[in-house]
CSV table of C-alpha atoms in Angstrom, one decimal:
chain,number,residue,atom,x,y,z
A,472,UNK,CA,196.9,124.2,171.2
A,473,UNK,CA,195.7,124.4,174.6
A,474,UNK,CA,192.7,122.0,175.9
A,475,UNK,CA,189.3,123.3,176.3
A,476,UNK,CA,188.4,124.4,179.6
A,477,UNK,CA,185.2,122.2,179.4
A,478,UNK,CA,187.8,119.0,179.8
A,479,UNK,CA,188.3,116.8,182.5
A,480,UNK,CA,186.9,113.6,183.5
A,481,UNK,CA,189.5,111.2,182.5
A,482,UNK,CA,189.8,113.3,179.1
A,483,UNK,CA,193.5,112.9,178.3
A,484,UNK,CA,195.2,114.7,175.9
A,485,UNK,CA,195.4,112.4,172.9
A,486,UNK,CA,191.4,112.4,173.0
A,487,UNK,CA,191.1,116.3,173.3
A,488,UNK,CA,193.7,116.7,170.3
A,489,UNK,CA,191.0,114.3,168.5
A,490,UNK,CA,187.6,116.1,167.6
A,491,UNK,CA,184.5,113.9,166.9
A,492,UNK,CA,182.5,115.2,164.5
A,493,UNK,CA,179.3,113.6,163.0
A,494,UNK,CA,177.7,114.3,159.5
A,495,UNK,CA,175.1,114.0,157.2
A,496,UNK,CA,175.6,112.7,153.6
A,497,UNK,CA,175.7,116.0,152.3
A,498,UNK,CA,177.4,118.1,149.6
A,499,UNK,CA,179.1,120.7,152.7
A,500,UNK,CA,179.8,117.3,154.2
A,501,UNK,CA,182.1,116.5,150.9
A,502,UNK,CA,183.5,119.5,150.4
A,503,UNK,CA,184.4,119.8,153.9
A,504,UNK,CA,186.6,116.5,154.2
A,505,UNK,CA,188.5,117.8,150.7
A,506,UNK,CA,189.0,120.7,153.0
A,507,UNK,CA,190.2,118.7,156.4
A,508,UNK,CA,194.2,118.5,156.2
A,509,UNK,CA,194.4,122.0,155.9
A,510,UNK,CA,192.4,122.5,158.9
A,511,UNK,CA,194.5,119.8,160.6
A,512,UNK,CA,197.6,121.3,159.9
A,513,UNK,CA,196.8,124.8,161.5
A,514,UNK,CA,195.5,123.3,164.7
A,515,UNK,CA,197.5,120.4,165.3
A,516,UNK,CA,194.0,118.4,166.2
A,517,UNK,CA,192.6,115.6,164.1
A,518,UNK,CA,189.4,115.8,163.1
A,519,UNK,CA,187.3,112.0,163.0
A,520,UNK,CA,184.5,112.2,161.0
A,521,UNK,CA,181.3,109.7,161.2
A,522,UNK,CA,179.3,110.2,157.9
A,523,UNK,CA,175.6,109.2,157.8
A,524,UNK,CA,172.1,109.1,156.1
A,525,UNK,CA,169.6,110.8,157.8
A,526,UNK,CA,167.9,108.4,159.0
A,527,UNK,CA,170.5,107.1,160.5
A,528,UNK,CA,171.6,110.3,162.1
A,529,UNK,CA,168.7,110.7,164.0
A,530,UNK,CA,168.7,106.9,164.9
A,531,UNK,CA,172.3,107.6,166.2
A,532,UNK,CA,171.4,110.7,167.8
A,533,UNK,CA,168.5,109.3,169.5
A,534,UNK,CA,170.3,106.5,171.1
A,535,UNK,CA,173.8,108.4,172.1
A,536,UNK,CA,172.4,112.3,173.2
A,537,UNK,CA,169.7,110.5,175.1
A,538,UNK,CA,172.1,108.4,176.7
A,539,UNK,CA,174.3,111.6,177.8
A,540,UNK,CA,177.1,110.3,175.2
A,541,UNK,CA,180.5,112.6,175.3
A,542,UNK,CA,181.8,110.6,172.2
A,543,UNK,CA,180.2,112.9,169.9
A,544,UNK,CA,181.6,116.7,170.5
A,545,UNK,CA,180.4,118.6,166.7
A,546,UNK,CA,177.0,117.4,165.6
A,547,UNK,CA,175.5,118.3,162.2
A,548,UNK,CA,171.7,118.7,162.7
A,549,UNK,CA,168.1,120.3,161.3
A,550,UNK,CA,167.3,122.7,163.4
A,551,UNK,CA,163.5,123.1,161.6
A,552,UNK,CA,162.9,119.2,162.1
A,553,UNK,CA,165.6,117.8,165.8
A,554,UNK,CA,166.4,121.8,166.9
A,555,UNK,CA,164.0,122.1,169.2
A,556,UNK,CA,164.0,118.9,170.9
A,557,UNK,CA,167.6,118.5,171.1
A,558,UNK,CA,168.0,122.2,172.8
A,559,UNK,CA,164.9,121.2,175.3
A,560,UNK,CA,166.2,118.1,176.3
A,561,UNK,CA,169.9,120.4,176.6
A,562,UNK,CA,171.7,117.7,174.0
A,563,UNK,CA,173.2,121.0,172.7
A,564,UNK,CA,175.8,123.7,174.1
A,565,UNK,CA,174.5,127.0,174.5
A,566,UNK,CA,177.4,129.3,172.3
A,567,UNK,CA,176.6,132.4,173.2
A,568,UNK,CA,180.3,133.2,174.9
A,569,UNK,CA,181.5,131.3,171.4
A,570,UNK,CA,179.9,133.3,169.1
A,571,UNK,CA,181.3,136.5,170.8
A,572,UNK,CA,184.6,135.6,170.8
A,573,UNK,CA,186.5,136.5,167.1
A,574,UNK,CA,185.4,139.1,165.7
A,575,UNK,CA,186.9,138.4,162.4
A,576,UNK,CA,184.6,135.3,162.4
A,577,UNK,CA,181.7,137.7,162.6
A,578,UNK,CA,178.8,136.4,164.2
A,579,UNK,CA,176.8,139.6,162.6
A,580,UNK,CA,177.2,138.4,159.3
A,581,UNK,CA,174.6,135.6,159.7
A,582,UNK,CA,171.2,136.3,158.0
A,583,UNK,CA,168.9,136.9,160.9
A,584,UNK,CA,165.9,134.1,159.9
A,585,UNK,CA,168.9,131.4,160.3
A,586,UNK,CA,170.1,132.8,163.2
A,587,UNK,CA,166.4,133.1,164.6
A,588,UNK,CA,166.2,129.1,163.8
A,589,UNK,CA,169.4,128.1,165.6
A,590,UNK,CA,168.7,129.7,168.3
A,591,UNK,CA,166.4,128.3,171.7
A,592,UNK,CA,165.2,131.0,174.4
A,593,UNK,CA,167.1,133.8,172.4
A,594,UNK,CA,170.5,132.1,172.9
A,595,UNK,CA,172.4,130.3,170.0
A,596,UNK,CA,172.8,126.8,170.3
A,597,UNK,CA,173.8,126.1,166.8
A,598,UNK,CA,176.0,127.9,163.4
A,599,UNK,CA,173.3,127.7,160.1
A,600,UNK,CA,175.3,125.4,157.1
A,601,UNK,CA,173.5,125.5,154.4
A,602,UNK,CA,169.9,127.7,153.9
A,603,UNK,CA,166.5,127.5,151.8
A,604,UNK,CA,164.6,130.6,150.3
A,605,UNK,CA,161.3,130.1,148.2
A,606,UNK,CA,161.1,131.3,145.3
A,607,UNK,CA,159.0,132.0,142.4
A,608,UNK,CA,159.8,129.2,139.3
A,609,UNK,CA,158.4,130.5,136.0
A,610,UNK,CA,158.6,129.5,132.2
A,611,UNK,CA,159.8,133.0,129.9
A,612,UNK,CA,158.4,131.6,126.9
A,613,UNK,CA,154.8,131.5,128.2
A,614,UNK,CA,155.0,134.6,129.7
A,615,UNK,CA,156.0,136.2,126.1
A,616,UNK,CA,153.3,134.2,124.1
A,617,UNK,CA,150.9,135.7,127.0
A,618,UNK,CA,152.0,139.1,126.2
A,619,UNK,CA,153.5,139.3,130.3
A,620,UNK,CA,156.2,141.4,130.2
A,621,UNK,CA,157.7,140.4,133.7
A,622,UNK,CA,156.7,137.8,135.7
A,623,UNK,CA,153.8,138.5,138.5
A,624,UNK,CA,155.5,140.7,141.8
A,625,UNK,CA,152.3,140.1,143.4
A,626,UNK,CA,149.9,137.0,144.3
A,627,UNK,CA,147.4,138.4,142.6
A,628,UNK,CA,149.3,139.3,139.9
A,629,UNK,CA,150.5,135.3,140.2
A,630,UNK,CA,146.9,134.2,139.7
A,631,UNK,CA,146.0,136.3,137.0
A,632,UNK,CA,149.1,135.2,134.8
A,633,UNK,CA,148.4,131.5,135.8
A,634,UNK,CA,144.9,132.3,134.3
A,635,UNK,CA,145.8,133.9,131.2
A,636,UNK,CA,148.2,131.2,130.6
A,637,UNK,CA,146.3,128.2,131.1
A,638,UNK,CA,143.7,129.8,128.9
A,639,UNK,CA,146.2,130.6,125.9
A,640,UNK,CA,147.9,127.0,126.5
A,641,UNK,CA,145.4,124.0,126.9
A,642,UNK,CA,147.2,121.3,128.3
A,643,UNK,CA,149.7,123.7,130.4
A,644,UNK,CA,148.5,124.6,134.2
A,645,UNK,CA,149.0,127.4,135.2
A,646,UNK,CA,150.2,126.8,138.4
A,647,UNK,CA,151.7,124.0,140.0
A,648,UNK,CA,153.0,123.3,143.9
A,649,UNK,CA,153.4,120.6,146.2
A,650,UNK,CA,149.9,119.5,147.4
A,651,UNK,CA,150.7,116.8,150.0
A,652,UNK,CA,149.3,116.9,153.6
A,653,UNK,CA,152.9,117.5,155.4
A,654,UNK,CA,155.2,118.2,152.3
A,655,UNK,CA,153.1,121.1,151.2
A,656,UNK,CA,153.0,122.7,154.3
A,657,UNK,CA,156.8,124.3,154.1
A,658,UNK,CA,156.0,125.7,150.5
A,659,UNK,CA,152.7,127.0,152.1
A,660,UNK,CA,154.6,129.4,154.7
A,661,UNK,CA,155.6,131.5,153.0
A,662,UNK,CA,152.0,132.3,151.2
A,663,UNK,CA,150.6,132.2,155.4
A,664,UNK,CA,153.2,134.6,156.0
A,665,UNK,CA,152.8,137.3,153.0
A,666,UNK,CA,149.1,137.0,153.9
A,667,UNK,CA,150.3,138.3,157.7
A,668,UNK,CA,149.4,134.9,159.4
A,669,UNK,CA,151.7,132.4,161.1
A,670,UNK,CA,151.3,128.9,162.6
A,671,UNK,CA,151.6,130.5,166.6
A,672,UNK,CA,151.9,133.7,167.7
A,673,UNK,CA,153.9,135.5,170.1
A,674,UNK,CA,152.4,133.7,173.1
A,675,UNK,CA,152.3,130.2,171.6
A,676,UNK,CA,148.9,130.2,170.9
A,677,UNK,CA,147.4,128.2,167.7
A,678,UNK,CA,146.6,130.6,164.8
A,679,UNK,CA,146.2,128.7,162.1
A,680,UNK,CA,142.3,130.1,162.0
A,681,UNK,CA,143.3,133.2,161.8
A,682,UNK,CA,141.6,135.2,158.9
A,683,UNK,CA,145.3,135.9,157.5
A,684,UNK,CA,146.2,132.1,157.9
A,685,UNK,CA,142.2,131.1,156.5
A,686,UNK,CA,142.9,133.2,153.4
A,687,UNK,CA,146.5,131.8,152.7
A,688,UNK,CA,144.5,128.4,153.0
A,689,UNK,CA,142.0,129.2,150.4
A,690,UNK,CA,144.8,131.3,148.1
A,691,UNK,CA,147.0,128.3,147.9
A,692,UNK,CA,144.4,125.3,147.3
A,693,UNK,CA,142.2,127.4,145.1
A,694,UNK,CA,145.3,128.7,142.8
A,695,UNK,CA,146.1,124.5,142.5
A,696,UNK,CA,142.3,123.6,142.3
A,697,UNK,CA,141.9,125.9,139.5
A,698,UNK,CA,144.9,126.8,138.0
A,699,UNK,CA,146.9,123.4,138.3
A,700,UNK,CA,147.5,120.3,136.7
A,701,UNK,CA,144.2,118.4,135.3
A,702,UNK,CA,142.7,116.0,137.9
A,703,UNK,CA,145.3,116.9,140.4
A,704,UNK,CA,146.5,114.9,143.1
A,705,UNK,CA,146.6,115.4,147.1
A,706,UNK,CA,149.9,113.5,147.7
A,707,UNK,CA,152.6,115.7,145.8
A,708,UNK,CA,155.9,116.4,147.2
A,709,UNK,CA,158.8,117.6,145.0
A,710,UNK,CA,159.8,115.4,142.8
A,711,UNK,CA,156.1,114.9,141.4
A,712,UNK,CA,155.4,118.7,141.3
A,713,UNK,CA,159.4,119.5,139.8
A,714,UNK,CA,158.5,117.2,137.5
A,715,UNK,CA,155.0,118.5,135.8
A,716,UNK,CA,157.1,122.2,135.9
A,717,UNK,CA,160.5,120.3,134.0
A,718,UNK,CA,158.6,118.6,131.6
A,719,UNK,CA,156.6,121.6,130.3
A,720,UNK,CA,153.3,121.0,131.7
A,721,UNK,CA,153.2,124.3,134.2
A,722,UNK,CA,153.7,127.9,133.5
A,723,UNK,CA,154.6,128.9,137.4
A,724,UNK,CA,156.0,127.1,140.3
A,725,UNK,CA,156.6,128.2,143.5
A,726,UNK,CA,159.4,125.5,145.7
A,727,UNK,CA,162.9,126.1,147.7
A,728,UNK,CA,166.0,127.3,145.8
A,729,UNK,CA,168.0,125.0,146.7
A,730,UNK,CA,166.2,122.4,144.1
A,731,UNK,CA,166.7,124.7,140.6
A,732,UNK,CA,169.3,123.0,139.1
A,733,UNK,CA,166.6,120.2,138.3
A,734,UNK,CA,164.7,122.9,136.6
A,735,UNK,CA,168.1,124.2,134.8
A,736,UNK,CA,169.7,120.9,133.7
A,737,UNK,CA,169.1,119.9,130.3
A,738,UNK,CA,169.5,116.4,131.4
A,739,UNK,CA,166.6,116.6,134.0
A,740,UNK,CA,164.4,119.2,132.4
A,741,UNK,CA,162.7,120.3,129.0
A,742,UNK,CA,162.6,123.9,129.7
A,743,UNK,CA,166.3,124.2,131.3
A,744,UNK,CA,166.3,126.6,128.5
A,745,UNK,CA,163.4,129.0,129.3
A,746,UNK,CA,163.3,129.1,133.4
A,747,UNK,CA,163.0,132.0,135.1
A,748,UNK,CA,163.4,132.8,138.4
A,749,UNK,CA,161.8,135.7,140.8
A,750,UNK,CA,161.2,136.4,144.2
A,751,UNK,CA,158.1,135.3,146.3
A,752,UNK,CA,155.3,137.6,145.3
A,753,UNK,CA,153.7,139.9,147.4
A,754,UNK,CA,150.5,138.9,149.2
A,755,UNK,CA,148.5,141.7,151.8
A,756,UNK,CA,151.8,141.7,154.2
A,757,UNK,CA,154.3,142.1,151.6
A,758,UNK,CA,156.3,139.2,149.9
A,759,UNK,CA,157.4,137.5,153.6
A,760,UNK,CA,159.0,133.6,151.9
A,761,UNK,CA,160.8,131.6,154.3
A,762,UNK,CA,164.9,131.7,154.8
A,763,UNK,CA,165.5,128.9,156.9
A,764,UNK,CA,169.0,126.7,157.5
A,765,UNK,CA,168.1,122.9,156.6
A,766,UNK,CA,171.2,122.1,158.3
A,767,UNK,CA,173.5,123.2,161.0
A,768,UNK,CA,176.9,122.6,163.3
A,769,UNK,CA,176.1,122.3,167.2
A,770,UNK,CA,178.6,121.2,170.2
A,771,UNK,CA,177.0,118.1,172.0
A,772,UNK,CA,176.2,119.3,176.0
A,773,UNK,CA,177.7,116.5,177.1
A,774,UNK,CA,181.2,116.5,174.8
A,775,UNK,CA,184.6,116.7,176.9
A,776,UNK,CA,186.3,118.5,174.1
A,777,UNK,CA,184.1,121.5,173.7
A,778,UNK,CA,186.7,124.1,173.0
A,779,UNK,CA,188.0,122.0,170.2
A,780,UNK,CA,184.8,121.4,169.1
A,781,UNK,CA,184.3,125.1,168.5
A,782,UNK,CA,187.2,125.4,166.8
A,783,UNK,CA,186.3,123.1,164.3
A,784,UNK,CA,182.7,124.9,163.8
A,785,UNK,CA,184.3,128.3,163.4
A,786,UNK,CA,186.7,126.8,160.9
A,787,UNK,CA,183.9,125.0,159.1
A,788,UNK,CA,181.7,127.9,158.9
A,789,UNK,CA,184.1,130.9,158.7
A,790,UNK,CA,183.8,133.3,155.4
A,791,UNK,CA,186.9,131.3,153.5
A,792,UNK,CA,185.1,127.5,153.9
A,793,UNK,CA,181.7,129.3,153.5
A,794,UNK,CA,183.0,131.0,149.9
A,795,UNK,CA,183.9,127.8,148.6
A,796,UNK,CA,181.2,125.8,149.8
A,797,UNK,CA,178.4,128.6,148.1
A,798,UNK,CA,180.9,128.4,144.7
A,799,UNK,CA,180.4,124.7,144.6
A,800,UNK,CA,176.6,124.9,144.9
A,801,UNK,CA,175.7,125.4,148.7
A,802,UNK,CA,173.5,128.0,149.7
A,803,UNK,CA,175.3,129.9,153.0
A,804,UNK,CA,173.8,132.3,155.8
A,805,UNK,CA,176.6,134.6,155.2
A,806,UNK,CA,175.3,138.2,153.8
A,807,UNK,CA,179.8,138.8,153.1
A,808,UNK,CA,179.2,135.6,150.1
A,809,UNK,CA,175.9,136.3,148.9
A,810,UNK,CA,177.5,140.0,148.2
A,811,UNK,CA,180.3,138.6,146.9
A,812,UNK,CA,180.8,138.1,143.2
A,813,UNK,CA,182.7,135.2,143.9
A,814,UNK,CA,179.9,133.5,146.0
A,815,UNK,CA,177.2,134.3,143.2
A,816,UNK,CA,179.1,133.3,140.1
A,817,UNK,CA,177.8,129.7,139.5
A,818,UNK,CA,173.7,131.0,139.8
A,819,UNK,CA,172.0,132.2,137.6
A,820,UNK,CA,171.4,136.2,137.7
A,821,UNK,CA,167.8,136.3,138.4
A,822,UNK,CA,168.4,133.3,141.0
A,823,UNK,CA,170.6,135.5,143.0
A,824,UNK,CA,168.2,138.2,143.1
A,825,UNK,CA,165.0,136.4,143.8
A,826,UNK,CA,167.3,135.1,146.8
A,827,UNK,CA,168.7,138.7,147.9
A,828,UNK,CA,165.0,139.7,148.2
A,829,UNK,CA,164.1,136.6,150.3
A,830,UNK,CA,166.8,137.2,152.6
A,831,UNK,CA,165.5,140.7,153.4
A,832,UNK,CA,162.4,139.9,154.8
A,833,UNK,CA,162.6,136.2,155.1
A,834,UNK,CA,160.8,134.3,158.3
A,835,UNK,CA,163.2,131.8,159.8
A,836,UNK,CA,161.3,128.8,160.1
A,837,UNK,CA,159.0,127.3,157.4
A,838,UNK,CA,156.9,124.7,159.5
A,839,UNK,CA,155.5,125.2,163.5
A,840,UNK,CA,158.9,125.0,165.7
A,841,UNK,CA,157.7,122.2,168.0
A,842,UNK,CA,159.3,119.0,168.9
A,843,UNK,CA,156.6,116.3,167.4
A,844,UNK,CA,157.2,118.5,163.9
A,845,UNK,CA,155.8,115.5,161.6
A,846,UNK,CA,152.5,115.3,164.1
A,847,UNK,CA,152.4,119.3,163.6
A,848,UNK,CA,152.9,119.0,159.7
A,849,UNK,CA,149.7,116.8,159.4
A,850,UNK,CA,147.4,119.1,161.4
A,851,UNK,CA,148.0,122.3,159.6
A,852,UNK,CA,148.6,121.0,155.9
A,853,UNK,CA,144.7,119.5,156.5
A,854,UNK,CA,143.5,122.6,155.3
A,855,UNK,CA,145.7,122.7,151.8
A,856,UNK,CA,144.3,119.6,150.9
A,857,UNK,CA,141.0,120.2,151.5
A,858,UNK,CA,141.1,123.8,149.8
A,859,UNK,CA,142.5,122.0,147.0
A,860,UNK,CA,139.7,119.4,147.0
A,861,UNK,CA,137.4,122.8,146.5
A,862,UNK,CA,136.4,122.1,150.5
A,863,UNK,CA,135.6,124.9,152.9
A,864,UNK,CA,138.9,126.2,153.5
A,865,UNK,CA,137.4,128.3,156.5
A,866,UNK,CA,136.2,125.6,158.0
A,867,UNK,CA,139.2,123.3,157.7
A,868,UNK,CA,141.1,126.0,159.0
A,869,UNK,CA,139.1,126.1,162.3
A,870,UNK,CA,139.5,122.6,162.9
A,871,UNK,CA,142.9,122.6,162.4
A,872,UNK,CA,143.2,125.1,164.6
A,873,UNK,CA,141.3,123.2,167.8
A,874,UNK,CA,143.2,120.2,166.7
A,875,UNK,CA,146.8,122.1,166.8
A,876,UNK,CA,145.6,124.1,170.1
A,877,UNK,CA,145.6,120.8,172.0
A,878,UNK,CA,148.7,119.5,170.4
A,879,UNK,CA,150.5,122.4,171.9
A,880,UNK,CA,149.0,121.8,174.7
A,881,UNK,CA,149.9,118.4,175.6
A,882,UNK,CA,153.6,118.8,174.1
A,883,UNK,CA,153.8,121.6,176.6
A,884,UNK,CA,152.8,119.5,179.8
């Protein structure tokens, strides 16, 4: 193997034949050290892998990109929560030449919203892992004793069958979804966005006061306020609102893909048996979910190694690793496996669909893109919880607005 061209400074050849690579605890992350020796064995590089919690990783990242480290050349990362930050400050190699340069690899076969999030000032800094579509959970027996034939295209439709439900079945909501302050708020995109709004628009601007954005807001706390679980609470993230849905208590549940199986295990759930799943209904704009990566490969800037580094990520994410990552349970970016047979097997059938749809027209990021992202989460999910507390959801939207208008601000200075 030749060295990468990026070498040099005191890089010797036993160190460029070694690529550093730092993961998450993750699923890919297991499946891709099963997968190592064979990688290893085409190359003739070794691969050292350093294998961390999240909260760790960011510590780590924090402390060694700031400090201009080169001892890190592949870096897993979230390009919704660090991406933006990490390709300001340049901690991440722009792969634009990379991306262009094997054609059997096939760059073109990324979904576009991932591709849109791992990107910075329309260049790629990163390859999407592993991706997240909302979709539309739903119980099939409560939709039969309601006399629902399918389950609701539309969010109208959605709140008219929550309705009819919760009337026919005291003691079920008809509706359930995350209702915290900053958890809520990725569910909630996808509702902004079929209702035509967005967090910014094209020129960076706030719009969260939009009247799009201000009927999302009221849609999505008055479907929760009056169709959802009795005396509801404000702080729900998944696990609380997977849990009223598993345990019977909710006739529809909008949350990512990626978390079904808790709904289709009859370990974790009392209705494995009767989910359903569709895609995100319809608001004024169309049915617009999110399809975002949660995680991604990038080169460190500052890595010695970095044509080594990209072999590894081409490697990692090529259509062979990517089939057999999505048969063991990881959602890819690749159109190729979601076409596949192979790479849809283990789903369920009305899964793969619900996902095929959210792929069309699926919006790449499913919070603000800005580098404070928890400070941003807490501004605009205001207005859920105050919709959901039967507040002025108009009113809550404007505030949020001012409030996110000058956090822009100053995290542009």
């Amino acid at each position: 193997m030749g060295l990468s061209a990026c070498g040099g400074g005191g890089d010797d050849s036993a160190a460029s034949k070694t690529v550093r690579v730092t993961l998450a605890n993750h699923v890919w992350t297991e499946n891709i050290k099963q997968a190592l020796p064979e990688f290893e064995k085409q190359t003739g590089l070794k691969v050292e892998i350093t294998q961390l919690g999240e909260d760790q990783l960011s510590d780590q990242y924090n402390v060694k990109l700031n400090a201009g480290s080169s001892d890190i050349d592949v870096m897993m990362y979230r390009p919704l929560q660090e991406g933006k930050l990490f390709a300001k400050n340049k901690y991440l190699a722009d792969l634009s030449e990379q991306v262009k340069s094997n054609k059997d690899w096939d760059f073109a076969d990324f979904q576009a919203g991932p591709v849109e999030a791992t990107s910075y000032q329309g260049k790629p800094v990163g390859v999407p892992i592993i991706t997240e579509q909302e979709v539309l959970y739903y119980r099939k027996d409560l939709l039969a004793k309601a006399g629902l034939s399918a389950p609701p295209k539309t969010l109208d439709e959605l709140k008219a069958a929550a309705a009819k439900i919760q009337a026919a079945q005291p003691g079920v909501a008809g509706f359930v979804a995350r209702t915290g302050k900053s958890p809520a708020v990725t569910q909630f995109s996808s509702f902004l966005y079929s209702f035509g709004g967005d967090f910014v628009d094209d020129s960076g601007k706030a719009t969260v006061s939009s009247d799009a954005a201000k009927q999302a807001y009221a849609y999505y706390g008055g479907l929760i306020k009056d169709h959802g679980p009795a005396n509801v609470s404000t702080d729900m993230s998944w696990p609380e609102a997977m849990a009223i849905f598993t345990q019977g208590k909710a006739a529809f549940y909008t949350e990512a893909d990626s978390l079904y199986k808790n709904a289709t295990d009859p370990a974790k759930s009392k209705v494995a048996d009767t989910v359903g799943f569709a895609p995100f209904p319809a608001g004024p704009a169309g049915s617009k979910p999110y399809n975002v990566p949660s995680w991604a490969l990038g080169v460190n800037d500052s890595s010695e190694n970095k044509g080594n580094a990209w072999k590894f990520i081409e490697w990692a994410t090529g259509k062979q690793q990517t089939l057999a990552q999505q048969k063991s349970g990881v959602p890819s970016a690749r159109t190729s496996v979601w076409a596949n047979p192979e790479g849809t097997a283990t789903y369920p059938k009305d899964l793969v669909e619900a996902i095929a749809a959210s792929t069309k027209e699926g919006v790449g990021h499913d919070r603000p893109l800005v580098v404070k992202v928890a400070e941003a989460r807490e501004i605009v999910g205001q207005p859920i919880v105050d919709a959901i507390a039967g507040k002025d959801a108009a009113a809550a939207a404007d505030a949020a607005n001012t409030a996110f208008q000058k956090f822009l601000d100053d995290e542009a200075k």
